[in-house]
Amino acid sequence: MKIALTNLCKTVDFAKESTYHDCISFLRENNIEFIDYASGVETIEAMIENFNQSLDSDADIIWVIRGGVNCIQTLPYLNWDKIVNSKKRFYGLSDFTHFATMAVSKGVTCYYGQSLTHIKEYYPTANDQKFIVELLTTGLPANKYASALKNTKEGLDMTNTKIIGGHLTI
């Protein structure tokens, strides 16, 4: 399984991040094959161009590696037909929710998860990272404590349900 690293959320060059080497070592230590479309990107136009390249790649999952307020600014410029037809799955967090809300409404699979930019800081041990690595190597979510609420409309008792996510519209 191959992962495309991309950025739709903040106009910061990934390769200039202070945690860049930790991010890359996390991927290599866990034998996660990846293509970096997030480095060298410092404008919204460049983010969109590199995102489109990730859609054309042979990656199975596109990881939006960080959150940030620019995500909502990129949405009108994305080719949603191309996103849907790519048959790729998407993984991200925080402001990625803006993308995921639109994508899921079009039948695209999205996973809400972790930022790559602070992966070793927030998930320092191999045991902490296990569920992330499983998703990125198998394509299947492995957290036994989470269940998807996909398209749930009836029978959801909000008094006993724990919901985790960013910028939820509920």
Coordinates of C-alpha atoms in Angstrom, one line a residue:
M1 CA 0.0 0.0 0.0
K2 CA 1.3 3.4 -0.9
I3 CA 0.5 6.7 0.8
A4 CA 0.6 10.2 -0.9
L5 CA 1.5 12.9 1.6
T6 CA -0.3 16.2 0.7
N7 CA -1.3 19.4 2.3
L8 CA -4.5 21.4 1.7
C9 CA -4.6 23.2 5.0
K10 CA -1.6 25.5 5.7
T11 CA 0.7 27.3 3.4
V12 CA 3.9 26.0 5.0
D13 CA 6.6 23.9 3.2
F14 CA 6.5 20.5 4.9
A15 CA 10.2 20.0 4.3
K16 CA 10.9 23.1 6.4
E17 CA 8.9 21.9 9.4
S18 CA 11.0 21.3 12.6
T19 CA 9.5 17.8 12.8
Y20 CA 10.1 16.9 9.2
H21 CA 12.9 14.3 9.9
D22 CA 10.8 12.7 12.7
C23 CA 7.9 12.4 10.2
I24 CA 10.0 10.8 7.5
S25 CA 11.7 8.4 10.0
F26 CA 8.3 7.3 11.3
L27 CA 7.2 6.4 7.8
R28 CA 10.5 4.6 7.0
E29 CA 10.7 2.8 10.4
N30 CA 7.3 1.3 9.7
N31 CA 8.0 0.4 6.1
I32 CA 5.2 2.7 4.8
E33 CA 5.8 3.5 1.2
F34 CA 5.1 7.1 0.4
I35 CA 5.3 9.9 -2.1
D36 CA 5.8 13.4 -0.8
Y37 CA 3.5 16.0 -2.4
A38 CA 3.6 18.3 0.7
S39 CA 7.2 19.5 0.5
G40 CA 8.0 22.7 -1.5
V41 CA 4.4 23.9 -1.1
E42 CA 3.9 27.5 0.2
T43 CA 0.9 28.8 -1.7
I44 CA -2.7 27.7 -2.1
E45 CA -2.1 27.3 -5.9
A46 CA 0.8 25.0 -5.2
M47 CA -1.2 23.0 -2.7
I48 CA -3.9 22.4 -5.2
E49 CA -1.4 21.5 -8.0
N50 CA 0.3 19.0 -5.7
F51 CA -3.0 17.6 -4.5
N52 CA -4.0 17.0 -8.1
Q53 CA -0.7 15.2 -8.7
S54 CA -1.4 13.0 -5.7
L55 CA -4.8 12.1 -7.2
D56 CA -2.9 11.0 -10.4
S57 CA -0.4 9.0 -8.4
D58 CA -0.5 5.2 -7.7
A59 CA -1.1 5.9 -4.0
D60 CA -4.0 4.1 -2.3
I61 CA -4.5 6.6 0.5
I62 CA -3.9 10.4 0.4
W63 CA -2.8 11.7 3.8
V64 CA -3.6 15.4 4.3
I65 CA -0.7 15.7 6.8
R66 CA -1.8 18.7 8.9
G67 CA -4.7 20.8 9.8
G68 CA -5.0 24.6 9.1
V69 CA -7.4 27.3 8.1
N70 CA -6.4 27.3 4.4
C71 CA -8.3 24.1 3.8
I72 CA -11.6 25.9 3.4
Q73 CA -10.0 28.2 0.9
T74 CA -8.9 25.3 -1.3
L75 CA -12.3 23.6 -1.6
P76 CA -13.7 25.7 -4.5
Y77 CA -10.6 25.0 -6.6
L78 CA -10.7 21.2 -6.2
N79 CA -11.9 19.0 -9.1
W80 CA -14.5 16.9 -7.2
D81 CA -15.2 14.7 -10.2
K82 CA -11.5 13.8 -10.3
I83 CA -11.5 13.2 -6.5
V84 CA -14.5 10.8 -6.7
N85 CA -13.2 9.0 -9.8
S86 CA -9.7 8.5 -8.3
K87 CA -11.2 5.9 -5.9
K88 CA -8.7 7.0 -3.3
R89 CA -9.3 7.1 0.4
F90 CA -8.3 10.2 2.4
Y91 CA -6.9 10.6 5.9
G92 CA -6.5 13.8 7.8
L93 CA -7.5 15.9 10.9
S94 CA -8.8 19.2 12.1
D95 CA -9.6 21.5 9.2
F96 CA -9.5 18.5 6.9
T97 CA -13.1 18.1 8.1
H98 CA -14.1 20.8 5.6
F99 CA -12.7 18.5 2.8
A100 CA -14.1 15.3 4.3
T101 CA -17.6 16.7 4.7
M102 CA -17.8 17.4 1.0
A103 CA -16.0 14.3 0.0
V104 CA -18.1 11.9 2.1
S105 CA -21.3 13.6 0.7
K106 CA -20.0 12.5 -2.8
G107 CA -19.3 8.9 -1.7
V108 CA -15.6 9.2 -1.0
T109 CA -14.1 7.4 2.0
C110 CA -12.4 9.6 4.5
Y111 CA -10.7 8.7 7.8
Y112 CA -10.3 11.3 10.5
G113 CA -7.1 10.7 12.4
Q114 CA -3.6 12.1 13.2
S115 CA -1.3 14.8 11.9
L116 CA 1.9 13.5 10.4
T117 CA 3.7 16.7 11.4
H118 CA 3.7 15.8 15.2
I119 CA 3.3 12.0 15.0
K120 CA 6.3 11.1 17.2
E121 CA 5.5 13.9 19.7
Y122 CA 1.9 12.8 20.3
Y123 CA 2.4 9.0 19.6
P124 CA 6.0 8.4 20.9
T125 CA 6.0 4.6 21.1
A126 CA 5.5 1.8 18.6
N127 CA 2.5 0.7 20.7
D128 CA 1.0 4.2 20.5
Q129 CA 1.5 4.2 16.7
K130 CA 0.2 0.7 16.1
F131 CA -3.3 1.6 15.0
I132 CA -2.0 4.4 12.7
V133 CA 0.5 2.0 11.1
E134 CA -2.1 -0.7 10.6
L135 CA -4.4 1.8 8.7
L136 CA -1.5 3.0 6.5
T137 CA -0.2 -0.5 5.7
T138 CA -3.5 -2.4 5.4
G139 CA -6.0 0.4 4.5
L140 CA -8.3 -0.8 7.3
P141 CA -9.0 1.1 10.5
A142 CA -8.0 -1.0 13.4
N143 CA -9.1 0.8 16.6
K144 CA -11.4 -1.6 18.4
Y145 CA -12.9 1.3 20.4
A146 CA -14.2 3.3 17.5
S147 CA -17.1 2.7 15.2
A148 CA -18.2 4.7 12.2
L149 CA -21.5 6.7 12.4
K150 CA -21.6 6.8 8.6
N151 CA -25.1 7.8 7.5
T152 CA -26.6 7.2 10.9
K153 CA -30.0 8.9 10.9
E154 CA -32.1 6.8 13.4
G155 CA -31.6 5.2 16.7
L156 CA -28.6 7.2 17.7
D157 CA -28.8 8.0 21.5
M158 CA -26.7 11.0 21.8
T159 CA -26.7 10.8 25.6
N160 CA -24.6 7.6 25.6
T161 CA -22.6 8.1 22.5
K162 CA -19.0 9.5 22.4
I163 CA -18.2 11.3 19.3
I164 CA -14.7 12.5 18.4
G165 CA -13.8 14.7 15.5
G166 CA -12.9 18.3 14.5
H167 CA -15.3 21.0 13.3
L168 CA -18.2 18.6 13.4
T169 CA -21.5 19.9 12.1
I170 CA -23.7 18.2 14.7

